[in-house]
Amino acid sequence: MMHLVTPELDEGPPVAYCTFPIRGKSFYRYWKAIEGLPVDEVKARQGERNLLFMQIRKHGLGREFPLIVATIKAFSERRVRIEEGQVVDSAGKPIDGYDLTEEINKKVGGMPVK
């Protein structure tokens, strides 16, 4: 997710984003490993060392640079703009971020390799 810059890091409104599934072949064994465990317990015991967390982070990082480039491109093509401090689409309609999922998936080939 790309945020509108504010004094607080990553606290501004979303400008652009992409999504990806966290279920399926690449994640199955990691979900299985924590099946039945309370989320609070997994967070307390493993935190960011949790293998599922690391796998999700890996897939997110694989999209980070393509998302930065695609966001800049979307701005240059005026598909997304900032008007009076608000994120708007090409028609000037306020939006909660511009969805670049399809574009990013084409760049990364869907999901990064296991």
Short mmCIF file of C-alpha atoms in Angstrom, two decimals:
data_model
loop_
_atom_site.label_atom_id
_atom_site.label_comp_id
_atom_site.label_asym_id
_atom_site.label_seq_id
_atom_site.Cartn_x
_atom_site.Cartn_y
_atom_site.Cartn_z
CA MET A 1 0.00 0.00 0.00
CA MET A 2 1.24 3.47 -0.87
CA HIS A 3 0.13 6.27 1.44
CA LEU A 4 -0.22 10.00 0.96
CA VAL A 5 2.76 11.46 2.79
CA THR A 6 2.04 12.84 6.26
CA PRO A 7 4.34 13.66 9.18
CA GLU A 8 3.57 10.19 10.61
CA LEU A 9 4.99 7.32 8.56
CA ASP A 10 2.31 5.25 6.77
CA GLU A 11 -0.51 7.14 8.48
CA GLY A 12 -1.78 9.12 5.49
CA PRO A 13 -4.72 7.94 3.43
CA PRO A 14 -4.00 5.12 0.96
CA VAL A 15 -3.15 6.36 -2.53
CA ALA A 16 -2.67 2.99 -4.25
CA TYR A 17 -2.59 -0.67 -3.25
CA CYS A 18 -2.55 -4.22 -4.47
CA THR A 19 -3.84 -7.37 -2.84
CA PHE A 20 -2.85 -11.01 -2.96
CA PRO A 21 -4.29 -14.19 -1.48
CA ILE A 22 -2.72 -15.58 1.68
CA ARG A 23 -4.29 -19.00 1.22
CA GLY A 24 -3.42 -21.64 -1.32
CA LYS A 25 -0.43 -23.77 -2.25
CA SER A 26 2.28 -21.31 -1.20
CA PHE A 27 0.76 -20.85 2.25
CA TYR A 28 -0.94 -24.16 3.09
CA ARG A 29 1.80 -25.74 5.20
CA TYR A 30 2.31 -22.53 7.20
CA TRP A 31 -1.39 -22.25 8.00
CA LYS A 32 -1.40 -25.95 8.93
CA ALA A 33 1.47 -25.38 11.38
CA ILE A 34 -0.57 -22.88 13.42
CA GLU A 35 -3.97 -24.49 12.99
CA GLY A 36 -5.99 -24.30 16.20
CA LEU A 37 -3.60 -21.90 17.93
CA PRO A 38 -4.93 -18.55 19.14
CA VAL A 39 -3.54 -15.62 17.15
CA ASP A 40 -2.43 -13.88 20.35
CA GLU A 41 -0.37 -16.91 21.31
CA VAL A 42 1.33 -17.12 17.91
CA LYS A 43 2.11 -13.39 18.05
CA ALA A 44 3.44 -13.58 21.61
CA ARG A 45 5.61 -16.67 21.07
CA GLN A 46 6.88 -16.09 17.54
CA GLY A 47 5.96 -12.61 16.38
CA GLU A 48 7.66 -11.78 13.09
CA ARG A 49 9.66 -15.03 13.27
CA ASN A 50 6.47 -16.97 12.51
CA LEU A 51 6.88 -18.81 9.20
CA LEU A 52 3.42 -17.81 7.96
CA PHE A 53 4.17 -14.17 8.72
CA MET A 54 7.50 -14.44 6.88
CA GLN A 55 5.86 -16.07 3.84
CA ILE A 56 3.19 -13.36 3.67
CA ARG A 57 5.89 -10.70 4.02
CA LYS A 58 7.92 -12.33 1.22
CA HIS A 59 4.96 -12.13 -1.15
CA GLY A 60 4.32 -8.52 -0.12
CA LEU A 61 7.96 -7.53 -0.68
CA GLY A 62 7.86 -9.10 -4.13
CA ARG A 63 5.17 -6.56 -5.01
CA GLU A 64 6.65 -3.52 -3.29
CA PHE A 65 8.87 -2.09 -6.05
CA PRO A 66 6.38 -2.87 -8.85
CA LEU A 67 3.72 -1.10 -6.75
CA ILE A 68 5.91 2.00 -6.36
CA VAL A 69 6.52 2.15 -10.12
CA ALA A 70 2.86 1.47 -10.99
CA THR A 71 1.71 4.16 -8.55
CA ILE A 72 3.99 6.74 -10.14
CA LYS A 73 2.74 5.66 -13.57
CA ALA A 74 -0.90 5.95 -12.43
CA PHE A 75 -0.19 9.50 -11.23
CA SER A 76 1.55 10.41 -14.50
CA GLU A 77 -1.44 9.11 -16.47
CA ARG A 78 -3.83 10.96 -14.12
CA ARG A 79 -5.68 7.76 -13.19
CA VAL A 80 -5.22 8.86 -9.60
CA ARG A 81 -4.64 12.39 -8.30
CA ILE A 82 -4.47 14.41 -5.13
CA GLU A 83 -6.96 17.27 -5.01
CA GLU A 84 -7.15 19.47 -1.93
CA GLY A 85 -5.34 16.81 0.09
CA GLN A 86 -7.76 14.08 -0.96
CA VAL A 87 -7.07 11.03 -3.14
CA VAL A 88 -9.35 11.02 -6.20
CA ASP A 89 -9.76 8.93 -9.35
CA SER A 90 -9.55 10.17 -12.95
CA ALA A 91 -13.09 11.57 -12.70
CA GLY A 92 -12.25 13.51 -9.54
CA LYS A 93 -14.28 11.13 -7.34
CA PRO A 94 -12.79 10.54 -3.84
CA ILE A 95 -11.44 7.00 -3.43
CA ASP A 96 -9.89 4.94 -0.64
CA GLY A 97 -6.86 4.13 -2.76
CA TYR A 98 -6.41 3.07 -6.37
CA ASP A 99 -6.44 -0.71 -6.88
CA LEU A 100 -3.39 -1.79 -8.89
CA THR A 101 -3.71 -5.52 -8.13
CA GLU A 102 -4.22 -6.65 -11.72
CA GLU A 103 -1.34 -4.53 -13.00
CA ILE A 104 1.03 -5.72 -10.26
CA ASN A 105 0.11 -9.39 -10.73
CA LYS A 106 1.02 -9.07 -14.42
CA LYS A 107 4.41 -7.66 -13.41
CA VAL A 108 5.21 -10.33 -10.83
CA GLY A 109 3.59 -13.20 -12.70
CA GLY A 110 0.88 -13.78 -10.13
CA MET A 111 2.67 -15.06 -7.06
CA PRO A 112 6.42 -15.05 -6.38
CA VAL A 113 8.13 -18.43 -6.52
CA LYS A 114 8.03 -20.47 -3.27
#
